Short mmCIF file of C-alpha atoms and ligand atoms in Angstrom, two decimals:
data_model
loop_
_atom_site.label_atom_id
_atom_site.label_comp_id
_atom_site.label_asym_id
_atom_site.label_seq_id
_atom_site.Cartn_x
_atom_site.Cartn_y
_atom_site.Cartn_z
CA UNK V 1 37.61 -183.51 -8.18
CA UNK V 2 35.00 -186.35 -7.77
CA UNK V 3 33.78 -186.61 -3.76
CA UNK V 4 33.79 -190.01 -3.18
CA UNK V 5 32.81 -192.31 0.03
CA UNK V 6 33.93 -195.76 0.25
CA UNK V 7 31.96 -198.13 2.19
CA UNK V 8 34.41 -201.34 2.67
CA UNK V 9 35.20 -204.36 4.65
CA UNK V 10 38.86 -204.87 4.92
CA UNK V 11 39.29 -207.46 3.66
CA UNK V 12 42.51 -208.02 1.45
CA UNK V 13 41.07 -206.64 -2.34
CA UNK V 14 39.70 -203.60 0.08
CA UNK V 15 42.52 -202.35 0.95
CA UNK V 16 43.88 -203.32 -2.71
CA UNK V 17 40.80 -201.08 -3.67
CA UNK V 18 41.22 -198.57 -1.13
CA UNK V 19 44.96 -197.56 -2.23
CA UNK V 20 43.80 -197.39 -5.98
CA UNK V 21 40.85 -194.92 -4.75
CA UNK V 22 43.61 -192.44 -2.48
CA UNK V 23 46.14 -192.91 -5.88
CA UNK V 24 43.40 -192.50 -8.37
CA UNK V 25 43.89 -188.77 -9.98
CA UNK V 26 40.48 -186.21 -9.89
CA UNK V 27 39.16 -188.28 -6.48
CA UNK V 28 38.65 -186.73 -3.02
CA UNK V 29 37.53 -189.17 -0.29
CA UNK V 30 35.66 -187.22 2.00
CA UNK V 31 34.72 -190.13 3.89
CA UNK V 32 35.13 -193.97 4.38
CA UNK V 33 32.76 -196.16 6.22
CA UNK V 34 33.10 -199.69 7.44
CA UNK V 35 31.16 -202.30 7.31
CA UNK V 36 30.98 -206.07 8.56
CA UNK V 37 31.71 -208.85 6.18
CA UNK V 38 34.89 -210.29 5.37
CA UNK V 39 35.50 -209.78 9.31
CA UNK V 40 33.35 -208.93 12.38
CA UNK V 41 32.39 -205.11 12.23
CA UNK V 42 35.25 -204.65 15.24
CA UNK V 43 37.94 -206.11 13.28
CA UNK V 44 37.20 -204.32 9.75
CA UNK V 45 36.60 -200.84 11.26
CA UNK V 46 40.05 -201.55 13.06
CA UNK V 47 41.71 -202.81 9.50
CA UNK V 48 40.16 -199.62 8.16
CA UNK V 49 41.79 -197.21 10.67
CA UNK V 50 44.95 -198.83 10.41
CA UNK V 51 45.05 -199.00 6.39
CA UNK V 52 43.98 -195.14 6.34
CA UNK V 53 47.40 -194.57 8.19
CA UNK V 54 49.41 -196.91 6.39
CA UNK V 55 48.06 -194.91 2.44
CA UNK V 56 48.17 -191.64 4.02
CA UNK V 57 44.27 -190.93 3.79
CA UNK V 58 42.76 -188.29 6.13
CA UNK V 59 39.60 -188.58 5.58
CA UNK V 60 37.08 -188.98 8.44
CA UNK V 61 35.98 -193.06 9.30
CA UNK V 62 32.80 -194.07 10.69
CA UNK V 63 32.11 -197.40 12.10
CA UNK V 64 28.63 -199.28 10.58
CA UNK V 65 26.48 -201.80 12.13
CA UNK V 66 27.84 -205.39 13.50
CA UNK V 67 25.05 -207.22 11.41
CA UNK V 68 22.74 -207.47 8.52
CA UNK V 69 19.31 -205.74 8.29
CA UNK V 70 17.54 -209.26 9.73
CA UNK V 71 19.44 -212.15 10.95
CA UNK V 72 22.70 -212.65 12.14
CA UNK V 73 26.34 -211.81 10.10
CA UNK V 74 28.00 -214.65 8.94
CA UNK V 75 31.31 -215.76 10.51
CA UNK V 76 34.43 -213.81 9.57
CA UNK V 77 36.16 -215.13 6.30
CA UNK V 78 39.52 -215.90 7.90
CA UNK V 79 40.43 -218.94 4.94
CA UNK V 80 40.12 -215.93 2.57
CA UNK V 81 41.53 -213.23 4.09
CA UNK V 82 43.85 -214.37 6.77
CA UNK V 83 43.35 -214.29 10.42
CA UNK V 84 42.34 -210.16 11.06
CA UNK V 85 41.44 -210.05 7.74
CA UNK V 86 44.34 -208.44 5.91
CA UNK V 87 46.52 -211.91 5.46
CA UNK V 88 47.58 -211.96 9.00
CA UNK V 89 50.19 -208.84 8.52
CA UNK V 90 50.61 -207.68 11.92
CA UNK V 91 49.03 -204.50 12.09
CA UNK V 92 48.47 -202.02 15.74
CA UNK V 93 45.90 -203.31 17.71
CA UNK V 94 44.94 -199.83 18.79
CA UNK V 95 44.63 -197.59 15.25
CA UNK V 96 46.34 -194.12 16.32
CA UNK V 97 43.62 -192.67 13.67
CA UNK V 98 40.25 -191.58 15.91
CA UNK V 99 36.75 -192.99 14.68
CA UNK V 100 34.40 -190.29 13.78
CA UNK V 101 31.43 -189.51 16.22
CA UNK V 102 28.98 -190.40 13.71
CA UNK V 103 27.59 -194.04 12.74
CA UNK V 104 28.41 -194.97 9.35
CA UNK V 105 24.97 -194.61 7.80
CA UNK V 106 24.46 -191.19 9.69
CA UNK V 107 27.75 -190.14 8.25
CA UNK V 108 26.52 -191.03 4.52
CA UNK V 109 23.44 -189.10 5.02
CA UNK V 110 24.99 -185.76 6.50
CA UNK V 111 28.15 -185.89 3.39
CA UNK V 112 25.26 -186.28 1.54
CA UNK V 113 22.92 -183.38 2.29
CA UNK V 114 26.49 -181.51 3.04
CA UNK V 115 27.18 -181.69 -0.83
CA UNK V 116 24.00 -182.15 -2.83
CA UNK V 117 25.09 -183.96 -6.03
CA UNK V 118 28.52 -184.21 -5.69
CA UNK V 119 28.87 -187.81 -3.86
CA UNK V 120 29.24 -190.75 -5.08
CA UNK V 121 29.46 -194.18 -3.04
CA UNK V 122 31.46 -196.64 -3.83
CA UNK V 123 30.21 -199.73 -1.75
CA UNK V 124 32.52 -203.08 -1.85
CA UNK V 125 31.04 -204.88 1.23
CA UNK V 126 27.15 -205.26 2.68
CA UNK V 127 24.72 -202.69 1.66
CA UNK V 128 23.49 -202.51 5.12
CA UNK V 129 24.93 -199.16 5.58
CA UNK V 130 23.72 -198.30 2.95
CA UNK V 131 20.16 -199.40 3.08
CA UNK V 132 20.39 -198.00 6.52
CA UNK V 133 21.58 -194.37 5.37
CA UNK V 134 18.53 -194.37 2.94
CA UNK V 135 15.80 -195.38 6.02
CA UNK V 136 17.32 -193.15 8.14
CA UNK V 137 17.00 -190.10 5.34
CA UNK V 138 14.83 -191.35 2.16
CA UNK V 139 15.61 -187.82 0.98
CA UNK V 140 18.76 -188.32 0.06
CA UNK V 141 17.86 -190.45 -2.86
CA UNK V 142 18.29 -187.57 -5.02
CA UNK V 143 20.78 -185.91 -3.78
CA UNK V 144 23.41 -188.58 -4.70
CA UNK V 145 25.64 -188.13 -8.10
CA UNK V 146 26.20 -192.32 -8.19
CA UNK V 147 26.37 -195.55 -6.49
CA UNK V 148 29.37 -198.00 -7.57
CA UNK V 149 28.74 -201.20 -5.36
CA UNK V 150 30.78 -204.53 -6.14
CA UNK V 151 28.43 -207.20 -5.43
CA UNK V 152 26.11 -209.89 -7.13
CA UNK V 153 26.24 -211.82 -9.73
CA UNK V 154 24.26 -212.43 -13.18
CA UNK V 155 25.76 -215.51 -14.81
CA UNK V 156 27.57 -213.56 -17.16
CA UNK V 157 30.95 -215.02 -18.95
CA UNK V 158 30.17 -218.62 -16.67
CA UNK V 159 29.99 -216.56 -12.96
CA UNK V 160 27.13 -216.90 -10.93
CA UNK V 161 28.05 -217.09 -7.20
CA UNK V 162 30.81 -217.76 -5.15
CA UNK V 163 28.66 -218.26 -1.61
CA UNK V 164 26.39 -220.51 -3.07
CA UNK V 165 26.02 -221.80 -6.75
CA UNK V 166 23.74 -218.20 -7.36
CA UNK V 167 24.76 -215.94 -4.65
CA UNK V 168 27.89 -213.74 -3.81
CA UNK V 169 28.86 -212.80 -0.88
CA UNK V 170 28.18 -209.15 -0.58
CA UNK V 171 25.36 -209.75 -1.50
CA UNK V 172 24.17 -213.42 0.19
CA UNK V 173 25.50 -211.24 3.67
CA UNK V 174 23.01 -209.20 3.81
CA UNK V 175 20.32 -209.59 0.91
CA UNK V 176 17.08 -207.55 2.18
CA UNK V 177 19.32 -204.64 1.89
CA UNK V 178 21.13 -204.88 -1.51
CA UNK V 179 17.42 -205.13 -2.47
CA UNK V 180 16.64 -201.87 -1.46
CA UNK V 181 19.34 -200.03 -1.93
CA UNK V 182 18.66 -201.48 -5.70
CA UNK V 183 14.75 -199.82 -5.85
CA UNK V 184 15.52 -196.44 -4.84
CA UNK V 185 16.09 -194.39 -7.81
CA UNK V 186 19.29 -193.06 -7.35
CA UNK V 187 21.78 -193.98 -10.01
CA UNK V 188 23.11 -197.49 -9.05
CA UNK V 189 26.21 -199.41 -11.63
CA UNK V 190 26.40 -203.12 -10.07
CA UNK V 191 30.50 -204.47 -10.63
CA UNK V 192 29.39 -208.38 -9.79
CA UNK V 193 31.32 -211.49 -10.75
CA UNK V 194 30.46 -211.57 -14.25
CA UNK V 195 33.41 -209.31 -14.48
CA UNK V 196 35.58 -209.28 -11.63
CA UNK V 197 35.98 -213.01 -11.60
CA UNK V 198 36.88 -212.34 -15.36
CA UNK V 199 39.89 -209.95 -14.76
CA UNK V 200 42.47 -212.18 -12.33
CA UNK V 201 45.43 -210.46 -11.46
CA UNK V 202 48.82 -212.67 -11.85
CA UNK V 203 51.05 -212.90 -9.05
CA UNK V 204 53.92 -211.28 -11.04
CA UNK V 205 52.03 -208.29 -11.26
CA UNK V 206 51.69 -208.17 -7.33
CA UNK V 207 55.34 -208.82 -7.01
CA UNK V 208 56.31 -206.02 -9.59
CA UNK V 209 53.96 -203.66 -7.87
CA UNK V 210 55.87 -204.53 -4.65
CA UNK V 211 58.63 -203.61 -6.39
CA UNK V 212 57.93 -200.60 -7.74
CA UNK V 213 55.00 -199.22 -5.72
CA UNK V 214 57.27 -198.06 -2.63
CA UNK V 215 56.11 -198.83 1.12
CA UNK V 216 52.71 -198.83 -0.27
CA UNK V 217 53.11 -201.43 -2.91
CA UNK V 218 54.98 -204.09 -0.47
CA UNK V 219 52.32 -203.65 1.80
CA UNK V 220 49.61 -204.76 -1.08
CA UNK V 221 52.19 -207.09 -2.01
CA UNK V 222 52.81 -208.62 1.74
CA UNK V 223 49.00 -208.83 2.84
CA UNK V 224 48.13 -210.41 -0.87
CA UNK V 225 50.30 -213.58 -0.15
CA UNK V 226 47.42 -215.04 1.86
CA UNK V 227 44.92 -214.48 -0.97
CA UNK V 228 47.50 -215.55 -3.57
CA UNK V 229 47.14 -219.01 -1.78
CA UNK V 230 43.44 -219.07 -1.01
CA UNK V 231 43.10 -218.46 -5.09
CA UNK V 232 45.38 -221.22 -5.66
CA UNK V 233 44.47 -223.96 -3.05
CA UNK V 234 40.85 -223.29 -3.37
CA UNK V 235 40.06 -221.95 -6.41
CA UNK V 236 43.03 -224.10 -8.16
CA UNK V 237 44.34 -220.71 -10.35
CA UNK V 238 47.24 -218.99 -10.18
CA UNK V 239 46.36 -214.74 -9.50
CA UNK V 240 43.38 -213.63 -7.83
CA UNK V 241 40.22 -211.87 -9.06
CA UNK V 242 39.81 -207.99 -8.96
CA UNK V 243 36.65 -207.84 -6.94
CA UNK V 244 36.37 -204.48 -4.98
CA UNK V 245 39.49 -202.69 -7.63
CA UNK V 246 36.96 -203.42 -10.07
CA UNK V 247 34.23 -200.89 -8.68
CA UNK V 248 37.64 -198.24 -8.19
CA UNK V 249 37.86 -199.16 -12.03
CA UNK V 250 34.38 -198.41 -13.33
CA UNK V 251 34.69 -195.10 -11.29
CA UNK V 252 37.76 -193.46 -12.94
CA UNK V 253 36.86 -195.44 -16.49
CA UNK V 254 33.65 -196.47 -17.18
CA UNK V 255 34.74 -197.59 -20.80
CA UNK V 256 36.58 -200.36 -19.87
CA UNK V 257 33.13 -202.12 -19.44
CA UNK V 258 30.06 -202.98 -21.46
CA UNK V 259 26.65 -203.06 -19.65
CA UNK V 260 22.89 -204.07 -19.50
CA UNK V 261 20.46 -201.98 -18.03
CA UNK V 262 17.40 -203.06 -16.27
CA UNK V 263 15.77 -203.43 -12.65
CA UNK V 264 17.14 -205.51 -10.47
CA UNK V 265 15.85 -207.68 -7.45
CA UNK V 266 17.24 -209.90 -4.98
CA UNK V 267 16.03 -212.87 -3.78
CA UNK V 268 15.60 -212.55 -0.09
CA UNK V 269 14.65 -216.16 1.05
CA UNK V 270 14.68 -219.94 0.01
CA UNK V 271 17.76 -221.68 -1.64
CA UNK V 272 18.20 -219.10 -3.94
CA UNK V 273 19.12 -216.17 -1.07
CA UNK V 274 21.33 -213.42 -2.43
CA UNK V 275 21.03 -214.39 -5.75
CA UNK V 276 20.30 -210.83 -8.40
CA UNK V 277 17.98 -211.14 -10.99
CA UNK V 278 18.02 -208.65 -13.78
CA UNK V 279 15.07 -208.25 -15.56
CA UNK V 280 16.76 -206.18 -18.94
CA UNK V 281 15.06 -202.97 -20.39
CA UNK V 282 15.05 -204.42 -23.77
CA UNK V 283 12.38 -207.32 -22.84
CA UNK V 284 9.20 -205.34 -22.88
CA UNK V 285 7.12 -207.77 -20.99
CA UNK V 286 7.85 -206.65 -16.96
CA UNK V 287 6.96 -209.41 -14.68
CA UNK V 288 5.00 -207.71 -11.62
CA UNK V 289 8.49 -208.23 -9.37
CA UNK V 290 10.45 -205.72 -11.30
CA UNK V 291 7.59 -203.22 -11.77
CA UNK V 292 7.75 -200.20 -10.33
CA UNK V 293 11.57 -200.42 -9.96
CA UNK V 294 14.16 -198.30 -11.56
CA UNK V 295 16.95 -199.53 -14.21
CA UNK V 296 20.19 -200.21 -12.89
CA UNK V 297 23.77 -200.52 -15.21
CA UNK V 298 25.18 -204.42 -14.49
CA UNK V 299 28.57 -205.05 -15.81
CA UNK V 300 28.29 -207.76 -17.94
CA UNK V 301 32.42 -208.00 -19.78
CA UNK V 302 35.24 -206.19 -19.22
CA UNK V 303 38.54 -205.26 -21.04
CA UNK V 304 40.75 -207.02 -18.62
CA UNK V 305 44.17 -205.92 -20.00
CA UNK V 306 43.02 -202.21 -19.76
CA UNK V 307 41.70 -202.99 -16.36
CA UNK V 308 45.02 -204.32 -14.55
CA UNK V 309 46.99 -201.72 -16.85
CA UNK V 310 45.48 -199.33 -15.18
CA UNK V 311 45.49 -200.61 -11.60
CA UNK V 312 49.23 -201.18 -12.09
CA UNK V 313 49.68 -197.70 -13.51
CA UNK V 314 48.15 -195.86 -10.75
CA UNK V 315 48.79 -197.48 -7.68
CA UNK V 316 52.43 -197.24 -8.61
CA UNK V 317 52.15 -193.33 -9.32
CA UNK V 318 54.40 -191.60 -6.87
CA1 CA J 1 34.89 -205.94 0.29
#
């Protein structure tokens, strides 16, 4: 069994993400953080309580910080993910599930040192926990078995930013710490854009897995409406892109997507904020900004059919 953490924002694709993690076979989740985001830091801890009850998941929750490393977090995504952040299902107010004692970054560091070499993070919102766990204890570097974070975005397959022409919004929230987090040399796989803007998810497949996915399923299938639309008003398609299932994806098979390796920075100020430059392992010539830095695996394509096979497959598992 694979320990995993999941560091999240609920958020309508987290919770999409989260119930492919708890169904995924060989995973444990030994822990789930929250983080702010795609709602105030009150709102997606809250979403994250709640959602632990409504998949059955046990594992411990600890609440991360209410804003980036410097500067302020950006206002909630409500036109994305519904009022409350998970497509304005109605949802208890007060989760029954208790919060854990520790902060979220605290909470990373301990599971870490706990089990030496058996975590791995899989981070779909702001590093900032994160980059906060790995202030607090820059020991645990290597300690950790792998970091999956879904963020960024390297202009790969015509994708390049959906905050700002070059910036995505995991990313663009909080960009001094996905640059961190991205020079330690712990074993980091970036899922950006490039490919989970490639695999869109139809809306028949969300109504079949409401179908067939019992209470679980119409719950993905109900809170997805509001993201259905957002796709289709806004983004003028019909399904929705498999952003945080597509970190879930490279976890249980990392086949189903080809990669680059090389350093990578982020740009931390000017018009370009958030924006992650790659410089690739196969160019000898290392401009001074990627020296010293360690190579990370960027998706750069993806097998898309395989991809939503296999979300289908599993989160409708019994
Ligand atoms: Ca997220």
């Amino acid at each position: 069994m694979r320990k995993v953490i999941f560091d999240t924002d609920p958020g309508i694709d987290d919770a999409m993400a989260l119930l492919f993690l708890k169904k995924a076979p060989d995973v444990e989740i030994v822990g789930v953080t929250s983080s702010f985001g795609n709602s105030t830091i009150d709102i997606t801890t809250r979403n994250l309580l709640n959602l632990c009850e409504v998949f059955g998941i046990d594992a411990p929750v600890a609440k991360g910080v209410p804003g980036p490393l410097v500067g302020e977090s950006g206002a909630p995504a409500d036109h994305v993910h519904g009022e409350g952040g998970l497509g304005g299902v109605d949802l208890p107010l007060v989760p029954r599930k208790p919060l854990h004692d520790f902060s979220a970054d605290a909470f990373i560091v301990d599971m870490i040192r706990r089990h030496p070499h058996q975590i791995t993070i899989v981070a779909v919102a702001r590093m900032t926990n994160l980059a906060l766990a790995l202030r607090r204890d820059p020991g645990i570097v290597p300690l950790v078995k792998e970091i999956i974070v879904m963020g960024g975005a390297f202009g790969f397959n015509g994708h390049s930013g959906n905050v700002t022409p070059v910036a995505e919004a995991n990313i663009s929230g909080d960009p001094l710490a996905a640059d961190e987090v991205f020079g330690a040399d712990w074993p980091v796989t970036i899922v950006g854009l490039d490919v989970t803007q490639e695999a869109v998810m139809p809306p028949e497949m969300i109504d079949r897995i409401g179908r067939h996915g019992g209470p679980e399923g119409q719950f993905i299938r109900d809170i997805s409406q509001f993201y259905l639309r957002f796709h289709r008003d806004v983004e003028s398609m019909e399904g929705m892109f498999t952003h945080d299932s597509s970190a879930v994806a490279y976890l249980m098979d990392p086949s189903l997507f080809t990669t680059r390796r090389g350093p990578v920075r982020v740009v931390c100020d000017g018009i370009a904020i958030g924006q992650t430059i790659q410089k690739p392992d196969k160019k000898k010539n290392t401009p001074p900004a990627w020296q010293g830095r360690p190579s990370l695996t960027v998706c750069i394509g993806v097998d898309t059919a395989r991809l939503l096979k296999l979300y289908y497959e599993t989160v409708t598992r019994p």
